[in-house]
PDB file of C-alpha atoms in Angstrom:
ATOM      1  CA  SER A 234       0.000   0.000   0.000  1.00 79.00           C
ATOM      2  CA  LEU A 235       3.011   2.340  -0.329  1.00 88.00           C
ATOM      3  CA  LYS A 236       2.541   5.391  -2.525  1.00 88.00           C
ATOM      4  CA  LYS A 237       5.898   4.827  -4.220  1.00 89.00           C
ATOM      5  CA  GLU A 238       8.334   1.996  -4.717  1.00 93.00           C
ATOM      6  CA  PRO A 239      10.839   2.688  -1.884  1.00 95.00           C
ATOM      7  CA  LYS A 240      13.936   3.098  -4.023  1.00 96.00           C
ATOM      8  CA  ILE A 241      15.173   5.788  -1.633  1.00 97.00           C
ATOM      9  CA  ILE A 242      14.779   5.168   2.090  1.00 97.00           C
ATOM     10  CA  GLU A 243      16.074   7.532   4.760  1.00 97.00           C
ATOM     11  CA  GLY A 244      16.252   6.456   8.388  1.00 95.00           C
ATOM     12  CA  ILE A 245      16.546   8.648  11.486  1.00 93.00           C
ATOM     13  CA  ASP A 246      17.649   7.723  14.994  1.00 89.00           C
ATOM     14  CA  ILE A 247      18.242   9.749  18.169  1.00 86.00           C
ATOM     15  CA  SER A 248      21.038   9.038  20.644  1.00 80.00           C
ATOM     16  CA  HIS A 249      21.877  10.631  23.993  1.00 66.00           C
ATOM     17  CA  LEU A 250      23.488   9.849  27.339  1.00 60.00           C
ATOM     18  CA  GLN A 251      20.792  10.423  29.970  1.00 52.00           C
ATOM     19  CA  GLY A 252      19.697  13.506  28.060  1.00 51.00           C
ATOM     20  CA  LEU A 253      23.226  14.781  27.453  1.00 58.00           C
ATOM     21  CA  TYR A 254      25.051  14.984  24.112  1.00 65.00           C
ATOM     22  CA  THR A 255      21.840  14.515  22.140  1.00 77.00           C
ATOM     23  CA  VAL A 256      22.544  13.758  18.486  1.00 81.00           C
ATOM     24  CA  ALA A 257      20.674  12.388  15.507  1.00 86.00           C
ATOM     25  CA  SER A 258      21.781  10.257  12.612  1.00 89.00           C
ATOM     26  CA  LEU A 259      20.306  10.073   9.139  1.00 92.00           C
ATOM     27  CA  VAL A 260      21.185   7.164   6.874  1.00 94.00           C
ATOM     28  CA  ARG A 261      20.240   6.798   3.229  1.00 96.00           C
ATOM     29  CA  PHE A 262      19.503   3.569   1.379  1.00 97.00           C
ATOM     30  CA  GLU A 263      19.187   3.401  -2.397  1.00 97.00           C
ATOM     31  CA  ASN A 264      17.743   0.264  -3.994  1.00 95.00           C
ATOM     32  CA  GLY A 265      18.028  -1.583  -0.682  1.00 94.00           C
ATOM     33  CA  LYS A 266      21.690  -0.778  -0.038  1.00 95.00           C
ATOM     34  CA  PRO A 267      23.396   1.836   2.172  1.00 95.00           C
ATOM     35  CA  LYS A 268      24.529   4.970   0.337  1.00 95.00           C
ATOM     36  CA  LYS A 269      27.094   6.155   2.860  1.00 92.00           C
ATOM     37  CA  GLU A 270      27.888   9.439   1.138  1.00 95.00           C
ATOM     38  CA  GLY A 271      24.283  10.353   1.875  1.00 93.00           C
ATOM     39  CA  TYR A 272      24.639   9.815   5.643  1.00 92.00           C
ATOM     40  CA  ARG A 273      24.306  12.910   7.839  1.00 91.00           C
ATOM     41  CA  LYS A 274      24.905  13.776  11.509  1.00 86.00           C
ATOM     42  CA  TYR A 275      22.992  16.357  13.534  1.00 86.00           C
ATOM     43  CA  ARG A 276      23.955  17.865  16.864  1.00 80.00           C
ATOM     44  CA  LEU A 277      20.945  18.793  18.979  1.00 77.00           C
ATOM     45  CA  ASP A 278      22.563  20.986  21.609  1.00 73.00           C
ATOM     46  CA  ASN A 279      19.259  22.764  22.291  1.00 73.00           C
ATOM     47  CA  ILE A 280      17.740  19.516  23.648  1.00 67.00           C
ATOM     48  CA  LYS A 281      18.751  19.520  27.331  1.00 65.00           C
ATOM     49  CA  ALA A 282      16.644  16.612  28.606  1.00 66.00           C
ATOM     50  CA  PRO A 283      15.724  13.184  27.232  1.00 67.00           C
ATOM     51  CA  ASP A 284      13.027  13.965  24.654  1.00 77.00           C
ATOM     52  CA  ASP A 285      12.984  11.726  21.585  1.00 83.00           C
ATOM     53  CA  PHE A 286       9.797  13.328  20.268  1.00 89.00           C
ATOM     54  CA  GLU A 287      11.171  16.875  20.236  1.00 89.00           C
ATOM     55  CA  SER A 288      14.511  15.618  18.911  1.00 89.00           C
ATOM     56  CA  ILE A 289      12.790  13.908  15.980  1.00 91.00           C
ATOM     57  CA  ARG A 290      10.685  17.001  15.235  1.00 93.00           C
ATOM     58  CA  THR A 291      13.842  19.129  15.201  1.00 92.00           C
ATOM     59  CA  VAL A 292      15.750  16.830  12.844  1.00 93.00           C
ATOM     60  CA  ILE A 293      12.820  16.417  10.454  1.00 95.00           C
ATOM     61  CA  LYS A 294      12.502  20.171  10.060  1.00 95.00           C
ATOM     62  CA  ARG A 295      16.239  20.737   9.642  1.00 92.00           C
ATOM     63  CA  ARG A 296      16.498  17.997   7.042  1.00 95.00           C
ATOM     64  CA  TYR A 297      13.403  18.403   4.897  1.00 96.00           C
ATOM     65  CA  GLN A 298      13.165  22.167   4.801  1.00 95.00           C
ATOM     66  CA  LYS A 299      16.319  21.957   2.659  1.00 92.00           C
ATOM     67  CA  HIS A 300      16.259  18.485   1.058  1.00 95.00           C
ATOM     68  CA  GLU A 301      13.817  16.395  -0.935  1.00 96.00           C
ATOM     69  CA  LEU A 302      11.761  13.766   0.813  1.00 97.00           C
ATOM     70  CA  PRO A 303      12.730  10.119   0.302  1.00 97.00           C
ATOM     71  CA  ASP A 304      10.280   7.540  -1.008  1.00 97.00           C
ATOM     72  CA  LEU A 305      10.063   6.043   2.491  1.00 97.00           C
ATOM     73  CA  LEU A 306      10.996   7.680   5.792  1.00 97.00           C
ATOM     74  CA  PHE A 307      11.999   5.303   8.578  1.00 96.00           C
ATOM     75  CA  ILE A 308      11.987   6.445  12.224  1.00 94.00           C
ATOM     76  CA  ASP A 309      13.740   4.316  14.846  1.00 90.00           C
ATOM     77  CA  GLY A 310      10.945   4.075  17.400  1.00 89.00           C
ATOM     78  CA  GLY A 311       7.318   3.316  18.066  1.00 91.00           C
ATOM     79  CA  LYS A 312       4.011   5.059  17.459  1.00 93.00           C
ATOM     80  CA  GLY A 313       4.920   8.225  19.372  1.00 92.00           C
ATOM     81  CA  GLN A 314       8.152   8.758  17.442  1.00 93.00           C
ATOM     82  CA  VAL A 315       6.467   8.081  14.094  1.00 95.00           C
ATOM     83  CA  ASN A 316       3.628  10.488  14.874  1.00 95.00           C
ATOM     84  CA  SER A 317       6.144  13.160  15.938  1.00 95.00           C
ATOM     85  CA  ALA A 318       7.802  12.854  12.540  1.00 96.00           C
ATOM     86  CA  VAL A 319       4.453  13.201  10.763  1.00 96.00           C
ATOM     87  CA  GLU A 320       3.540  16.267  12.861  1.00 96.00           C
ATOM     88  CA  SER A 321       6.790  18.018  12.009  1.00 96.00           C
ATOM     89  CA  LEU A 322       6.412  17.205   8.313  1.00 97.00           C
ATOM     90  CA  LYS A 323       2.977  18.879   8.412  1.00 97.00           C
ATOM     91  CA  GLU A 324       4.517  21.978  10.015  1.00 96.00           C
ATOM     92  CA  ILE A 325       6.819  22.411   7.019  1.00 96.00           C
ATOM     93  CA  GLY A 326       4.096  21.826   4.457  1.00 96.00           C
ATOM     94  CA  TYR A 327       4.099  18.075   3.807  1.00 96.00           C
ATOM     95  CA  SER A 328       1.560  15.343   4.471  1.00 92.00           C
ATOM     96  CA  LEU A 329       1.282  11.571   4.266  1.00 91.00           C
ATOM     97  CA  LYS A 330       0.296  12.076   0.626  1.00 92.00           C
ATOM     98  CA  ASP A 331       3.913  13.102   0.007  1.00 95.00           C
ATOM     99  CA  VAL A 332       5.801  10.360   1.859  1.00 95.00           C
ATOM    100  CA  ASP A 333       5.205   7.110   3.736  1.00 95.00           C
ATOM    101  CA  VAL A 334       6.515   7.039   7.316  1.00 96.00           C
ATOM    102  CA  VAL A 335       7.153   3.853   9.313  1.00 96.00           C
ATOM    103  CA  GLY A 336       8.964   2.733  12.447  1.00 95.00           C
ATOM    104  CA  ILE A 337       9.779  -0.491  14.265  1.00 93.00           C
ATOM    105  CA  ALA A 338       8.728  -1.209  17.851  1.00 89.00           C
ATOM    106  CA  LYS A 339      11.760  -2.788  19.529  1.00 81.00           C
ATOM    107  CA  GLU A 340       9.748  -5.053  21.845  1.00 82.00           C
ATOM    108  CA  ASP A 341       8.552  -7.398  19.110  1.00 89.00           C
ATOM    109  CA  GLU A 342       9.924  -5.976  15.839  1.00 93.00           C
ATOM    110  CA  ARG A 343       6.477  -4.987  14.565  1.00 94.00           C
ATOM    111  CA  ILE A 344       6.212  -2.323  11.894  1.00 95.00           C
ATOM    112  CA  VAL A 345       4.570   0.827  13.252  1.00 94.00           C
ATOM    113  CA  LEU A 346       2.491   3.124  11.047  1.00 95.00           C
ATOM    114  CA  PRO A 347       1.175   6.659  11.688  1.00 94.00           C
ATOM    115  CA  GLY A 348      -2.068   7.628  13.393  1.00 90.00           C
ATOM    116  CA  ASP A 349      -4.799   5.023  13.671  1.00 89.00           C
ATOM    117  CA  ILE A 350      -3.306   2.664  11.096  1.00 89.00           C
ATOM    118  CA  LEU A 351      -2.820  -0.742  12.695  1.00 91.00           C
ATOM    119  CA  ASP A 352       0.705  -2.028  13.279  1.00 92.00           C
ATOM    120  CA  LEU A 353       1.967  -4.641  10.848  1.00 93.00           C
ATOM    121  CA  HIS A 354       3.311  -7.976  12.129  1.00 94.00           C
ATOM    122  CA  LEU A 355       5.533  -9.833   9.681  1.00 95.00           C
ATOM    123  CA  PRO A 356       7.515 -13.056  10.163  1.00 95.00           C
ATOM    124  CA  LEU A 357      11.051 -12.350  11.350  1.00 93.00           C
ATOM    125  CA  ASP A 358      12.471 -13.782   8.122  1.00 95.00           C
ATOM    126  CA  HIS A 359      10.215 -11.678   5.861  1.00 96.00           C
ATOM    127  CA  PRO A 360      12.380  -9.685   3.390  1.00 95.00           C
ATOM    128  CA  VAL A 361      10.481  -6.442   4.017  1.00 94.00           C
ATOM    129  CA  LEU A 362      11.047  -6.678   7.773  1.00 95.00           C
ATOM    130  CA  ARG A 363      14.696  -7.699   7.271  1.00 96.00           C
ATOM    131  CA  LEU A 364      15.286  -4.596   5.153  1.00 96.00           C
ATOM    132  CA  LEU A 365      13.694  -2.297   7.738  1.00 95.00           C
ATOM    133  CA  ILE A 366      15.683  -3.937  10.535  1.00 94.00           C
ATOM    134  CA  TYR A 367      18.819  -3.368   8.443  1.00 95.00           C
ATOM    135  CA  VAL A 368      17.930   0.325   8.128  1.00 95.00           C
ATOM    136  CA  ARG A 369      17.143   0.494  11.867  1.00 93.00           C
ATOM    137  CA  ASP A 370      20.421  -1.136  12.891  1.00 91.00           C
ATOM    138  CA  GLU A 371      22.397   1.140  10.585  1.00 91.00           C
ATOM    139  CA  THR A 372      20.764   4.324  11.925  1.00 89.00           C
ATOM    140  CA  HIS A 373      21.417   3.129  15.470  1.00 85.00           C
ATOM    141  CA  ARG A 374      25.057   2.235  14.785  1.00 86.00           C
ATOM    142  CA  PHE A 375      25.699   5.594  13.119  1.00 84.00           C
ATOM    143  CA  ALA A 376      23.992   7.590  15.898  1.00 75.00           C
ATOM    144  CA  ILE A 377      25.819   5.754  18.699  1.00 76.00           C
ATOM    145  CA  GLY A 378      29.159   6.272  16.950  1.00 69.00           C
ATOM    146  CA  PHE A 379      28.535  10.014  16.602  1.00 63.00           C
ATOM    147  CA  ASN A 380      27.402  10.290  20.219  1.00 57.00           C
ATOM    148  CA  ARG A 381      30.556   8.551  21.475  1.00 64.00           C
ATOM    149  CA  SER A 382      32.763  10.707  19.273  1.00 64.00           C
ATOM    150  CA  LEU A 383      31.139  13.889  20.585  1.00 59.00           C
ATOM    151  CA  ARG A 384      31.495  12.764  24.201  1.00 54.00           C
ATOM    152  CA  SER A 385      35.164  11.852  23.764  1.00 54.00           C
ATOM    153  CA  LYS A 386      35.903  15.269  22.238  1.00 52.00           C
ATOM    154  CA  ARG A 387      34.259  16.988  25.197  1.00 54.00           C
ATOM    155  CA  PHE A 388      36.409  14.898  27.504  1.00 45.00           C
ATOM    156  CA  GLU A 389      39.543  16.213  25.775  1.00 42.00           C
ATOM    157  CA  LYS A 390      39.890  19.668  27.311  1.00 48.00           C
ATOM    158  CA  THR A 391      38.054  20.962  30.392  1.00 61.00           C
ATOM    159  CA  LYS A 392      38.789  23.047  33.461  1.00 68.00           C
ATOM    160  CA  LEU A 393      39.667  19.810  35.228  1.00 71.00           C
ATOM    161  CA  ASP A 394      42.870  19.578  33.155  1.00 66.00           C
ATOM    162  CA  ASP A 395      44.369  22.462  35.109  1.00 68.00           C
ATOM    163  CA  ILE A 396      43.882  20.803  38.512  1.00 78.00           C
ATOM    164  CA  TYR A 397      46.868  18.995  39.995  1.00 75.00           C
ATOM    165  CA  GLY A 398      46.074  15.349  40.667  1.00 78.00           C
ATOM    166  CA  ILE A 399      43.431  15.024  37.947  1.00 82.00           C
ATOM    167  CA  GLY A 400      44.580  12.831  35.086  1.00 79.00           C
ATOM    168  CA  PRO A 401      42.643  11.603  32.052  1.00 76.00           C
ATOM    169  CA  LYS A 402      41.161   8.653  33.951  1.00 82.00           C
ATOM    170  CA  ARG A 403      39.802  10.687  36.882  1.00 84.00           C
ATOM    171  CA  LYS A 404      38.551  13.409  34.547  1.00 78.00           C
ATOM    172  CA  LYS A 405      36.628  10.885  32.461  1.00 79.00           C
ATOM    173  CA  GLU A 406      35.167   9.245  35.572  1.00 85.00           C
ATOM    174  CA  LEU A 407      34.019  12.608  36.946  1.00 85.00           C
ATOM    175  CA  ILE A 408      32.358  13.761  33.726  1.00 79.00           C
ATOM    176  CA  LYS A 409      30.770  10.380  33.144  1.00 82.00           C
ATOM    177  CA  HIS A 410      29.469  10.164  36.722  1.00 87.00           C
ATOM    178  CA  PHE A 411      28.125  13.721  37.004  1.00 84.00           C
ATOM    179  CA  GLY A 412      27.332  14.411  33.338  1.00 78.00           C
ATOM    180  CA  GLY A 413      29.452  17.530  32.829  1.00 73.00           C
ATOM    181  CA  ILE A 414      31.642  20.189  34.430  1.00 72.00           C
ATOM    182  CA  GLN A 415      28.652  22.196  35.677  1.00 74.00           C
ATOM    183  CA  LYS A 416      27.330  19.129  37.501  1.00 81.00           C
ATOM    184  CA  VAL A 417      30.746  18.530  39.064  1.00 81.00           C
ATOM    185  CA  LEU A 418      30.666  22.134  40.205  1.00 77.00           C
ATOM    186  CA  GLU A 419      27.266  21.636  41.804  1.00 83.00           C
ATOM    187  CA  ALA A 420      28.287  18.407  43.568  1.00 87.00           C
ATOM    188  CA  SER A 421      29.419  18.373  47.190  1.00 90.00           C
ATOM    189  CA  THR A 422      32.975  17.621  48.247  1.00 90.00           C
ATOM    190  CA  GLU A 423      31.744  14.320  49.681  1.00 91.00           C
ATOM    191  CA  GLU A 424      30.111  13.303  46.376  1.00 92.00           C
ATOM    192  CA  ILE A 425      33.253  14.152  44.408  1.00 90.00           C
ATOM    193  CA  SER A 426      35.431  12.343  46.934  1.00 91.00           C
ATOM    194  CA  LYS A 427      33.539   9.101  46.333  1.00 91.00           C
ATOM    195  CA  VAL A 428      34.372   9.274  42.632  1.00 90.00           C
ATOM    196  CA  VAL A 429      38.038  10.326  42.841  1.00 89.00           C
ATOM    197  CA  LYS A 430      38.673   8.235  45.998  1.00 89.00           C
ATOM    198  CA  SER A 431      40.438  11.157  47.688  1.00 89.00           C
ATOM    199  CA  GLU A 432      39.005  13.845  49.948  1.00 90.00           C
ATOM    200  CA  LYS A 433      42.103  15.990  49.402  1.00 89.00           C
ATOM    201  CA  ILE A 434      41.672  16.030  45.639  1.00 88.00           C
ATOM    202  CA  ALA A 435      37.923  16.553  46.007  1.00 87.00           C
ATOM    203  CA  LYS A 436      38.563  19.699  48.069  1.00 88.00           C
ATOM    204  CA  ARG A 437      41.088  20.883  45.489  1.00 86.00           C
ATOM    205  CA  ILE A 438      38.502  20.430  42.721  1.00 83.00           C
ATOM    206  CA  LYS A 439      35.900  22.456  44.629  1.00 81.00           C
ATOM    207  CA  GLU A 440      38.412  25.222  45.342  1.00 81.00           C
ATOM    208  CA  SER A 441      39.588  25.337  41.714  1.00 76.00           C
ATOM    209  CA  LEU A 442      36.126  25.296  40.157  1.00 70.00           C
ATOM    210  CA  GLY A 443      34.696  27.634  42.763  1.00 63.00           C
ATOM    211  CA  GLU A 444      32.504  26.751  45.748  1.00 46.00           C
ATOM    212  CA  LYS A 445      28.779  27.122  45.262  1.00 36.00           C
TER     213      LYS A 445
END
């Protein structure tokens, strides 16, 4: 029941670390195969809390206000994520007459369709489902890779580098545990001490970053 033969499929996935470092990936498949030069990454620095729906709306607008719609748009997620994509397409002047939108619910690999359209259950070895799972896995892999790359870059240089006794390992543990320099700043000396295993260094961190 698709409006077009899905020669061009684009898939979108959102990745974040407890709401931090939110990014999106877009992968492009042509004739059932990945077209890696068509892959795109999106930083969503304005999203400060875990919100897949708003993240999807943001990416859809950024992508399709400037680029043509694919034959089939795949969203990594369930009914809520798919409907968010459809809503944002409407906001920029498109409708379901222009593009088909589907997702996959992770719990049982069922194909999710917009609005009141019933979900589609296919056998796990069905070629249509295998293709969509391939798109889903590729969007997820690409998003996770970008998220990790972004996090590692932010670990590279921070105010913690200037504090005696803080090496790369402790710095990474602090940022990973608290979620960022600001959160380290807001933590108590006792909380920091538990992470760095030293009250002396914890006090030095608080003094260097500035007591709240």
